[in-house]
Short mmCIF file of C-alpha atoms and ligand atoms in Angstrom, two decimals:
data_model
loop_
_atom_site.label_atom_id
_atom_site.label_comp_id
_atom_site.label_asym_id
_atom_site.label_seq_id
_atom_site.Cartn_x
_atom_site.Cartn_y
_atom_site.Cartn_z
CA MET F 1131 -8.32 -25.11 -16.09
CA SER F 1132 -9.15 -22.99 -13.42
CA ARG F 1133 -8.49 -19.44 -13.55
CA ARG F 1134 -5.44 -18.30 -11.21
CA TYR F 1135 -4.98 -15.54 -8.91
CA HIS F 1136 -2.73 -13.45 -6.87
CA VAL F 1137 -3.47 -10.60 -4.28
CA THR F 1138 -1.23 -8.22 -3.30
CA THR F 1139 -1.58 -6.20 0.27
CA PHE F 1140 -0.06 -3.21 1.15
CA GLY F 1141 -1.08 -0.84 4.66
CA CYS F 1142 -2.62 -1.73 7.68
CA GLN F 1143 -4.42 -4.85 9.54
CA MET F 1144 -8.20 -3.63 8.19
CA ASN F 1145 -6.17 -4.27 4.55
CA LYS F 1146 -5.50 -7.61 5.30
CA ALA F 1147 -8.27 -8.41 6.48
CA ASP F 1148 -10.54 -6.59 3.59
CA SER F 1149 -7.74 -9.27 1.13
CA GLU F 1150 -8.86 -12.10 3.32
CA ARG F 1151 -12.08 -12.05 2.43
CA MET F 1152 -11.89 -11.13 -1.52
CA ALA F 1153 -9.53 -13.96 -1.63
CA GLY F 1154 -12.16 -15.77 0.00
CA ILE F 1155 -14.75 -14.65 -2.43
CA LEU F 1156 -12.22 -15.44 -5.48
CA ASP F 1157 -12.04 -18.97 -4.43
CA GLY F 1158 -15.51 -19.11 -3.85
CA MET F 1159 -16.14 -18.23 -7.57
CA GLY F 1160 -13.44 -21.12 -8.68
CA TYR F 1161 -10.43 -19.61 -8.44
CA THR F 1162 -6.87 -21.01 -7.46
CA PHE F 1163 -4.63 -18.70 -5.45
CA VAL F 1164 -1.39 -18.83 -7.26
CA GLU F 1165 2.17 -17.58 -5.26
CA GLU F 1166 3.91 -16.31 -8.43
CA PRO F 1167 2.04 -13.25 -9.88
CA ASN F 1168 3.01 -13.91 -13.13
CA GLU F 1169 1.17 -17.12 -13.39
CA ALA F 1170 -2.00 -15.34 -12.33
CA ASP F 1171 -5.13 -14.79 -14.65
CA LEU F 1172 -6.48 -12.54 -12.34
CA ILE F 1173 -3.81 -9.81 -10.09
CA LEU F 1174 -5.25 -7.95 -7.13
CA TYR F 1175 -4.02 -4.97 -5.48
CA ASN F 1176 -5.29 -4.14 -2.24
CA THR F 1177 -4.05 -0.64 -2.15
CA CYS F 1178 -2.74 1.86 0.56
CA THR F 1179 -2.97 5.49 0.56
CA ILE F 1180 -1.77 6.67 4.16
CA ARG F 1181 1.64 8.11 2.90
CA GLU F 1182 3.21 9.24 -0.84
CA ASN F 1183 5.63 6.50 -1.20
CA ALA F 1184 2.62 3.72 -0.36
CA GLU F 1185 1.11 4.93 -4.14
CA HIS F 1186 4.42 5.16 -5.99
CA LYS F 1187 4.85 1.60 -4.82
CA VAL F 1188 1.31 0.53 -6.31
CA TYR F 1189 2.09 2.08 -9.88
CA SER F 1190 5.57 0.30 -10.12
CA TYR F 1191 3.29 -2.70 -9.43
CA LEU F 1192 1.01 -2.07 -11.93
CA GLY F 1193 3.05 -0.63 -14.75
CA LYS F 1194 4.68 -4.34 -14.88
CA GLN F 1195 0.66 -5.86 -15.14
CA ALA F 1196 0.23 -3.30 -17.73
CA LYS F 1197 2.62 -4.91 -19.93
CA ARG F 1198 1.35 -8.45 -19.45
CA LYS F 1199 -1.81 -7.26 -20.18
CA GLN F 1200 -0.93 -5.77 -23.67
CA GLN F 1201 0.31 -9.47 -24.25
CA ASN F 1202 -2.45 -11.32 -22.51
CA PRO F 1203 -5.93 -9.47 -22.83
CA ASN F 1204 -7.43 -12.20 -20.80
CA LEU F 1205 -5.28 -10.90 -17.35
CA THR F 1206 -8.49 -9.02 -15.44
CA LEU F 1207 -6.08 -6.08 -13.53
CA VAL F 1208 -8.08 -5.05 -9.90
CA VAL F 1209 -7.30 -2.54 -7.49
CA ALA F 1210 -8.71 -2.27 -4.85
CA GLY F 1211 -8.62 -0.62 -1.34
CA CYS F 1212 -7.66 2.84 -0.28
CA MET F 1213 -6.28 4.44 -3.23
CA ALA F 1214 -8.63 2.84 -5.14
CA GLN F 1215 -11.16 5.34 -2.97
CA GLN F 1216 -8.92 8.40 -3.63
CA GLU F 1217 -7.82 8.00 -7.42
CA GLY F 1218 -11.25 6.85 -8.81
CA GLU F 1219 -11.62 7.26 -12.32
CA GLN F 1220 -7.90 9.31 -12.61
CA LEU F 1221 -6.78 5.44 -12.08
CA LEU F 1222 -7.92 4.19 -15.40
CA ARG F 1223 -6.87 7.33 -17.07
CA ARG F 1224 -3.11 6.54 -15.67
CA VAL F 1225 -3.79 2.67 -16.10
CA PRO F 1226 -6.19 1.78 -18.99
CA GLU F 1227 -5.44 -1.82 -18.90
CA LEU F 1228 -7.09 -1.73 -15.42
CA ASP F 1229 -10.69 -3.84 -15.43
CA LEU F 1230 -11.82 -2.98 -11.91
CA VAL F 1231 -11.41 -0.19 -9.74
CA MET F 1232 -13.07 -0.74 -6.15
CA GLY F 1233 -12.96 1.26 -3.20
CA PRO F 1234 -12.39 -0.63 0.26
CA GLN F 1235 -16.37 -0.14 1.10
CA TYR F 1236 -17.28 -2.73 -2.05
CA ALA F 1237 -14.33 -5.76 -0.38
CA ASN F 1238 -17.29 -7.83 -0.05
CA GLN F 1239 -19.18 -7.25 -3.45
CA LEU F 1240 -16.08 -8.35 -5.40
CA ASP F 1241 -17.95 -11.22 -7.20
CA SER F 1242 -20.74 -9.06 -8.31
CA LEU F 1243 -18.21 -6.31 -9.29
CA LEU F 1244 -16.31 -8.96 -12.12
CA GLU F 1245 -19.68 -10.41 -13.16
CA GLN F 1246 -20.41 -6.77 -14.58
CA VAL F 1247 -16.07 -6.68 -15.95
CA PHE F 1248 -17.00 -10.22 -17.59
CA GLN F 1249 -19.61 -8.66 -19.13
CA GLY F 1250 -16.94 -6.68 -21.11
CA ASN F 1251 -16.96 -3.12 -19.23
CA GLN F 1252 -14.25 -1.19 -17.12
CA VAL F 1253 -15.71 -0.55 -13.51
CA VAL F 1254 -14.80 1.92 -11.15
CA ALA F 1255 -17.27 1.61 -7.54
CA THR F 1256 -16.41 4.21 -5.36
CA GLU F 1257 -19.63 5.56 -4.26
CA PRO F 1258 -20.15 5.60 -0.62
CA VAL F 1259 -22.20 2.48 0.12
CA HIS F 1260 -23.54 0.70 3.21
CA ILE F 1261 -21.23 -2.09 3.89
CA LEU F 1262 -23.24 -5.33 3.66
CA GLU F 1263 -23.30 -7.38 6.84
CA ASP F 1264 -20.08 -10.29 5.59
CA ILE F 1265 -21.30 -13.53 4.48
CA THR F 1266 -18.14 -14.39 2.95
CA LYS F 1267 -15.17 -17.14 3.85
CA PRO F 1268 -12.13 -15.15 4.35
CA ARG F 1269 -9.44 -17.02 2.59
CA ARG F 1270 -7.64 -16.58 6.14
CA ASP F 1271 -3.74 -16.53 5.94
CA SER F 1272 -3.35 -18.21 9.33
CA THR F 1273 -5.50 -21.34 10.87
CA VAL F 1274 -4.37 -20.20 14.38
CA THR F 1275 -5.31 -16.19 14.63
CA ALA F 1276 -7.90 -14.15 12.64
CA TRP F 1277 -8.83 -10.78 12.57
CA VAL F 1278 -12.68 -9.92 13.03
CA ASN F 1279 -13.79 -6.51 11.81
CA VAL F 1280 -16.46 -4.74 14.60
CA ILE F 1281 -16.28 -1.07 12.88
CA TYR F 1282 -15.68 0.27 9.25
CA GLY F 1283 -14.73 3.90 8.60
CA CYS F 1284 -13.89 6.46 10.69
CA ASN F 1285 -15.68 9.92 11.73
CA GLU F 1286 -13.13 11.82 13.17
CA ARG F 1287 -11.34 14.84 11.56
CA CYS F 1288 -7.78 14.45 12.16
CA THR F 1289 -6.43 16.99 9.91
CA TYR F 1290 -3.36 14.81 8.47
CA CYS F 1291 -5.75 11.82 7.68
CA VAL F 1292 -7.16 10.32 4.54
CA VAL F 1293 -8.74 7.54 6.04
CA PRO F 1294 -12.13 8.97 6.68
CA GLY F 1295 -11.93 10.28 2.84
CA VAL F 1296 -11.30 6.98 1.88
CA ARG F 1297 -13.40 4.53 4.22
CA GLY F 1298 -16.12 6.65 5.16
CA THR F 1299 -18.19 7.47 8.37
CA GLU F 1300 -18.22 4.63 10.75
CA GLN F 1301 -20.10 1.38 10.14
CA SER F 1302 -20.56 -0.73 13.16
CA ARG F 1303 -20.97 -4.60 12.80
CA THR F 1304 -24.25 -5.71 15.35
CA PRO F 1305 -22.88 -7.95 18.41
CA GLU F 1306 -24.60 -10.66 16.93
CA ALA F 1307 -22.84 -10.72 13.62
CA ILE F 1308 -19.20 -10.71 15.53
CA VAL F 1309 -20.32 -13.00 18.10
CA ALA F 1310 -21.66 -15.70 15.15
CA GLU F 1311 -17.81 -15.07 13.16
CA MET F 1312 -16.01 -15.83 16.13
CA THR F 1313 -18.09 -18.53 17.55
CA ALA F 1314 -17.18 -20.25 13.89
CA LEU F 1315 -13.76 -19.26 14.43
CA GLY F 1316 -13.90 -21.19 17.81
CA GLN F 1317 -15.56 -23.95 16.28
CA GLN F 1318 -12.70 -24.26 13.19
CA GLY F 1319 -9.53 -24.18 15.61
CA PHE F 1320 -8.96 -20.52 15.80
CA LYS F 1321 -7.35 -19.55 19.06
CA GLU F 1322 -6.03 -16.16 19.06
CA VAL F 1323 -8.69 -13.47 17.02
CA THR F 1324 -7.66 -10.02 17.25
CA LEU F 1325 -10.67 -6.78 16.73
CA LEU F 1326 -10.01 -4.66 14.45
CA GLY F 1327 -11.55 -0.55 13.59
CA GLN F 1328 -9.58 2.51 12.74
CA ASN F 1329 -11.09 4.22 15.88
CA ILE F 1330 -12.40 1.04 17.89
CA ASP F 1331 -13.43 3.10 20.88
CA ALA F 1332 -16.51 4.47 18.58
CA TYR F 1333 -17.73 0.91 18.34
CA GLY F 1334 -21.65 1.31 18.47
CA ARG F 1335 -21.96 4.97 18.24
CA ASP F 1336 -23.53 4.47 15.09
CA LEU F 1337 -26.24 1.68 16.13
CA PRO F 1338 -29.27 2.17 17.97
CA GLY F 1339 -30.78 2.48 21.02
CA SER F 1340 -28.90 3.91 24.47
CA THR F 1341 -29.19 2.82 28.26
CA SER F 1342 -31.28 4.77 30.84
CA ASP F 1343 -28.69 6.70 31.89
CA GLY F 1344 -27.67 8.01 28.39
CA ARG F 1345 -25.29 5.78 26.92
CA HIS F 1346 -24.61 4.07 24.07
CA LEU F 1347 -26.39 1.00 23.95
CA HIS F 1348 -23.12 -0.76 22.56
CA THR F 1349 -19.73 0.10 23.30
CA PHE F 1350 -16.43 -1.60 22.73
CA THR F 1351 -16.62 -2.33 26.36
CA ASP F 1352 -20.03 -4.30 26.23
CA LEU F 1353 -19.10 -5.68 22.95
CA LEU F 1354 -15.63 -7.55 24.81
CA HIS F 1355 -17.74 -8.81 27.14
CA GLN F 1356 -19.77 -10.70 24.71
CA VAL F 1357 -17.33 -12.36 23.15
CA HIS F 1358 -15.38 -13.04 25.77
CA ASP F 1359 -16.85 -16.87 26.46
CA ILE F 1360 -17.24 -18.08 23.26
CA GLU F 1361 -15.80 -21.54 23.45
CA GLY F 1362 -12.14 -22.26 21.91
CA ILE F 1363 -11.02 -18.65 21.21
CA ASP F 1364 -8.32 -18.34 24.31
CA ARG F 1365 -6.48 -15.05 23.49
CA ILE F 1366 -8.79 -11.47 22.50
CA ARG F 1367 -6.69 -8.54 20.90
CA PHE F 1368 -8.20 -5.09 19.25
CA ALA F 1369 -6.70 -2.37 17.49
CA THR F 1370 -6.53 0.41 16.67
CA SER F 1371 -7.65 2.75 20.57
CA HIS F 1372 -7.74 6.45 20.15
CA PRO F 1373 -6.95 8.56 23.48
CA ARG F 1374 -9.83 10.83 22.94
CA TYR F 1375 -12.49 7.79 24.06
CA PHE F 1376 -10.00 5.52 26.08
CA THR F 1377 -11.54 5.11 29.05
CA GLU F 1378 -11.20 3.63 32.52
CA ARG F 1379 -13.81 1.35 32.30
CA LEU F 1380 -12.39 -0.39 29.00
CA ILE F 1381 -9.06 -0.30 31.15
CA LYS F 1382 -10.78 -2.13 34.09
CA THR F 1383 -12.51 -4.63 32.05
CA CYS F 1384 -8.81 -5.73 30.12
CA ALA F 1385 -8.11 -6.14 33.25
CA GLU F 1386 -10.46 -8.50 34.57
CA LEU F 1387 -11.69 -10.49 31.45
CA PRO F 1388 -8.50 -13.12 31.25
CA LYS F 1389 -8.65 -13.81 27.52
CA VAL F 1390 -8.02 -9.85 26.46
CA CYS F 1391 -4.48 -9.69 26.15
CA GLU F 1392 -2.43 -7.33 28.06
CA HIS F 1393 -0.80 -5.03 24.76
CA PHE F 1394 -2.72 -1.63 24.00
CA HIS F 1395 -2.29 0.19 20.67
CA ILE F 1396 -3.19 3.75 21.25
CA PRO F 1397 -1.40 6.30 18.75
CA PHE F 1398 -0.51 9.62 20.23
CA GLN F 1399 1.01 11.23 17.12
CA SER F 1400 2.81 13.90 19.33
CA GLY F 1401 3.85 15.18 22.53
CA ASP F 1402 2.94 18.76 22.48
CA ASN F 1403 -0.71 19.80 22.64
CA GLU F 1404 -0.53 23.20 19.99
CA LEU F 1405 0.10 20.61 17.72
CA LEU F 1406 -2.59 18.15 18.71
CA LYS F 1407 -4.76 20.95 18.49
CA ALA F 1408 -3.66 21.77 14.71
CA MET F 1409 -4.21 18.08 14.19
CA SER F 1410 -7.75 18.00 15.28
CA ARG F 1411 -6.63 14.92 18.01
CA GLY F 1412 -9.31 15.85 20.42
CA TYR F 1413 -6.59 15.14 23.73
CA THR F 1414 -3.76 16.22 25.55
CA HIS F 1415 -0.51 14.84 26.02
CA GLU F 1416 -1.52 14.83 30.00
CA LYS F 1417 -4.70 13.16 29.15
CA TYR F 1418 -3.11 10.73 27.20
CA ARG F 1419 -0.47 9.79 29.81
CA ARG F 1420 -2.59 9.45 32.43
CA ILE F 1421 -4.66 6.56 30.21
CA ILE F 1422 -0.98 4.85 30.49
CA GLU F 1423 -0.50 5.48 34.02
CA THR F 1424 -4.46 4.12 34.71
CA ILE F 1425 -3.61 1.10 32.11
CA ARG F 1426 -0.10 0.19 34.62
CA GLY F 1427 -1.88 0.96 37.41
CA TYR F 1428 -4.41 -1.95 36.91
CA MET F 1429 -1.91 -4.14 34.42
CA PRO F 1430 1.94 -3.38 36.18
CA ASP F 1431 3.80 -5.45 32.73
CA ALA F 1432 1.22 -4.14 30.35
CA SER F 1433 2.89 -3.71 26.42
CA ILE F 1434 2.04 0.12 25.39
CA SER F 1435 2.56 0.24 21.56
CA ALA F 1436 1.70 3.77 19.68
CA ASP F 1437 2.31 5.95 15.85
CA ALA F 1438 3.96 9.04 16.34
CA ILE F 1439 4.39 11.41 13.32
CA VAL F 1440 7.67 13.69 12.72
CA GLY F 1441 7.38 17.15 10.94
CA PHE F 1442 3.85 17.94 10.91
CA PRO F 1443 3.05 21.19 9.81
CA GLY F 1444 4.42 23.95 11.87
CA GLU F 1445 6.49 21.43 13.97
CA THR F 1446 9.31 23.76 15.64
CA GLU F 1447 12.05 21.81 17.62
CA GLU F 1448 10.98 22.62 20.90
CA GLN F 1449 7.57 20.65 19.95
CA PHE F 1450 9.39 17.86 18.44
CA GLU F 1451 11.80 18.02 21.83
CA ASN F 1452 7.71 17.51 23.97
CA THR F 1453 7.26 14.56 21.79
CA MET F 1454 10.84 13.03 22.32
CA ILE F 1455 9.91 13.54 26.39
CA LEU F 1456 6.41 11.84 25.89
CA VAL F 1457 8.49 8.67 24.32
CA GLN F 1458 11.34 8.98 27.04
CA ASP F 1459 8.97 9.36 30.07
CA ILE F 1460 6.56 6.54 28.95
CA GLY F 1461 8.73 3.36 27.51
CA PHE F 1462 6.92 2.36 24.71
CA ASP F 1463 7.65 -1.20 23.69
CA MET F 1464 7.02 -0.88 20.41
CA LEU F 1465 6.57 3.02 18.32
CA ASN F 1466 5.45 3.37 14.73
CA THR F 1467 7.02 6.57 13.36
CA ALA F 1468 6.99 8.19 10.25
CA ALA F 1469 7.32 11.95 8.99
CA TYR F 1470 4.25 13.90 8.07
CA SER F 1471 3.33 13.27 4.33
CA PRO F 1472 0.75 15.70 2.52
CA ARG F 1473 -1.94 13.63 1.80
CA PRO F 1474 -4.65 14.97 -0.89
CA GLY F 1475 -7.99 16.02 0.77
CA THR F 1476 -6.70 16.17 3.90
CA PRO F 1477 -7.01 19.95 5.24
CA ALA F 1478 -2.92 19.92 6.54
CA ALA F 1479 -1.71 19.13 2.78
CA LEU F 1480 -3.12 23.01 1.98
CA TRP F 1481 -1.13 24.82 5.02
CA ASP F 1482 1.79 26.77 4.04
CA ASN F 1483 4.11 25.98 6.60
CA GLN F 1484 5.11 22.85 5.64
CA LEU F 1485 8.60 21.48 6.95
CA SER F 1486 11.61 20.41 4.60
CA GLU F 1487 12.30 17.42 4.04
CA GLU F 1488 15.69 17.30 5.77
CA VAL F 1489 14.21 18.50 8.70
CA LYS F 1490 11.72 15.72 8.68
CA ALA F 1491 14.30 13.48 7.74
CA ASP F 1492 16.84 14.47 10.59
CA ARG F 1493 13.71 14.09 13.03
CA LEU F 1494 12.46 11.05 12.61
CA GLN F 1495 16.44 9.18 12.64
CA ARG F 1496 16.48 11.21 16.30
CA LEU F 1497 13.29 9.39 17.20
CA ASN F 1498 13.71 5.94 15.84
CA HIS F 1499 17.37 6.05 17.60
CA LEU F 1500 15.43 7.17 20.87
CA VAL F 1501 12.76 4.13 19.98
CA ALA F 1502 15.27 1.10 19.48
CA GLN F 1503 16.75 2.37 22.97
CA GLN F 1504 13.54 2.05 24.49
CA ALA F 1505 12.51 -1.02 22.81
CA GLU F 1506 15.94 -2.66 23.91
CA ALA F 1507 15.06 -1.27 27.82
CA ARG F 1508 11.50 -2.76 27.89
CA SER F 1509 12.35 -5.79 26.79
CA GLN F 1510 15.28 -6.23 29.41
CA ARG F 1511 12.46 -6.91 31.88
CA TYR F 1512 11.64 -10.38 29.63
CA ALA F 1513 15.15 -12.16 30.69
CA GLY F 1514 14.88 -15.49 32.42
CA ARG F 1515 10.73 -15.43 32.81
CA LEU F 1516 8.11 -17.73 31.69
CA GLU F 1517 6.09 -16.74 28.95
CA GLU F 1518 2.70 -18.15 27.72
CA VAL F 1519 3.02 -18.36 24.22
CA LEU F 1520 0.85 -19.40 21.17
CA VAL F 1521 2.57 -20.71 18.46
CA GLU F 1522 1.90 -19.35 15.15
CA ALA F 1523 3.98 -20.47 12.73
CA GLN F 1524 7.28 -22.16 12.05
CA ASN F 1525 10.80 -20.21 11.93
CA ALA F 1526 10.96 -19.07 7.87
CA LYS F 1527 14.57 -18.68 8.77
CA ASP F 1528 15.36 -21.96 10.80
CA PRO F 1529 13.00 -24.76 10.42
CA THR F 1530 14.08 -26.19 13.53
CA GLN F 1531 12.53 -23.69 15.22
CA VAL F 1532 9.01 -22.42 15.88
CA MET F 1533 7.40 -18.88 16.54
CA GLY F 1534 4.36 -17.26 18.21
CA ARG F 1535 3.76 -14.28 20.72
CA THR F 1536 3.28 -13.44 24.13
CA ARG F 1537 0.33 -11.97 25.87
CA GLY F 1538 2.46 -8.91 25.38
CA ASN F 1539 2.40 -9.09 21.78
CA ARG F 1540 5.82 -10.14 21.74
CA LEU F 1541 7.44 -12.52 18.81
CA THR F 1542 8.73 -14.79 20.13
CA PHE F 1543 11.73 -17.86 18.66
CA PHE F 1544 11.99 -21.54 20.19
CA THR F 1545 13.45 -24.85 19.09
CA GLY F 1546 10.07 -27.00 18.56
CA ASN F 1547 8.40 -29.28 15.76
CA ILE F 1548 5.22 -26.79 14.56
CA ASP F 1549 3.43 -30.19 13.39
CA GLU F 1550 3.62 -30.82 16.89
CA LEU F 1551 3.10 -27.43 18.46
CA LEU F 1552 0.81 -25.30 16.00
CA GLY F 1553 -2.09 -23.40 17.61
CA GLN F 1554 -0.57 -24.77 21.41
CA THR F 1555 -0.06 -22.51 24.12
CA VAL F 1556 3.22 -23.34 25.72
CA THR F 1557 5.24 -21.81 28.43
CA VAL F 1558 8.87 -20.84 27.62
CA ARG F 1559 11.71 -19.58 29.40
CA ILE F 1560 12.99 -16.85 28.18
CA SER F 1561 16.83 -16.39 27.68
CA GLN F 1562 17.93 -14.17 25.06
CA VAL F 1563 15.98 -10.47 24.12
CA ARG F 1564 16.13 -7.88 21.74
CA PRO F 1565 14.78 -5.11 20.96
CA PHE F 1566 11.93 -6.62 19.35
CA SER F 1567 11.54 -10.25 19.78
CA LEU F 1568 12.70 -12.78 22.34
CA SER F 1569 14.46 -16.23 21.74
CA GLY F 1570 14.06 -18.90 24.70
CA GLU F 1571 13.25 -22.86 25.47
CA ILE F 1572 9.78 -24.45 26.02
CA VAL F 1573 9.03 -25.88 29.48
CA VAL F 1574 7.51 -29.17 29.31
CA PRO F 1575 5.26 -29.48 32.38
CA VAL F 1576 5.78 -32.42 34.37
CA LEU F 1577 2.82 -34.45 34.79
CA VAL F 1578 2.61 -35.61 38.03
S1 SF4 S 233 -8.77 8.59 14.12
FE1 SF4 S 233 -7.65 10.05 13.01
S2 SF4 S 233 -5.54 8.92 12.04
FE2 SF4 S 233 -7.50 7.18 12.80
S3 SF4 S 233 -8.05 7.09 11.27
FE3 SF4 S 233 -9.61 8.19 12.05
S4 SF4 S 233 -9.01 10.34 11.22
FE4 SF4 S 233 -7.45 8.76 10.52
#
């Protein structure tokens, strides 16, 4: 009987894309995916370590499966992702039932690592490696939208962030490899691609070659031009941008290229320049504001989302207020907020001006209140409008409805038959707006 596997993913889109590739490898090894983890013969946790609570969650899951393994020694337990990279051997000491601990750079080497496990070894793969070009056939969660990695790792040194330590230095994929993957996706019927990178604006810096005026030969803006005309792909999105490297050239290109959706995810983290310096972010709130103004100059209706941290070591009430003022002034469509969480191996975790959990919780609650008010206000602009929506799935809560997203990345629900509409881009008249999603009625084109 073929062996069955289950993958649980924690964290960001990069992890989701890695999980799809690892699942594809297991499919290729003859495993079968099961929804119910307790029916699986191989359990894989693809982990996150961006904040402490992400780690706690993994250990609670692992505890249960370790008990199962004590009853069933044939169960294979794998921990992958950023927490695996950070903890390495220590994880084996905490959970001796584990068979494989592998960092994110090894995602597309899962099969060869499992071969070592099946020879009776307990394997830890966390040494930095050059990520081999991807030949896996990812098991994608959607048949309409797809993640495509363009650059792995990050060379920045934001003082709160674990990513460079766990995902390694920047490694850009070649434009040819990315074009080949997207061409295949277009032929398979995918309609939308999200290009992924921790710091996507750094794309190409590590690739050889430069232009006569000394620019990098390969930049993210150039890549957008190279992938734009791929047949079958109707929409292109990308994440995550970095204000330090965000250029008007990129903004102009996004405005000119019809397939590039008018949604930008540009984390600012704090609205206070002293804090931005302490975070080693490399820009000021003034520069951030200019970027948003420039985007809105070219695309007045563009959707802007971001990430913000409150309670960073030493943050005063006044500095927190500067974050609130920036949020108030810009008006975000979506803002991911978090209280600062000291992470192992990051400079800020060692500083002695840490704030109390009460102060952090209070500031987070105040910011979230403002964010909800803003999102509600920003959503009003959609009322009564005709929006282009790419249908991605049935509404899990109401089978008479389907759901998809606008070009501005707004989740939209409307009555429709998923068998007829899946993968179709339709026009929807928006009749209901909520802070983070919309509802409406499909507008059936009048055939003349
Ligand atoms: S840019 Fe900064 S916050 Fe983003 S992944 Fe890199 S180090 Fe972390």
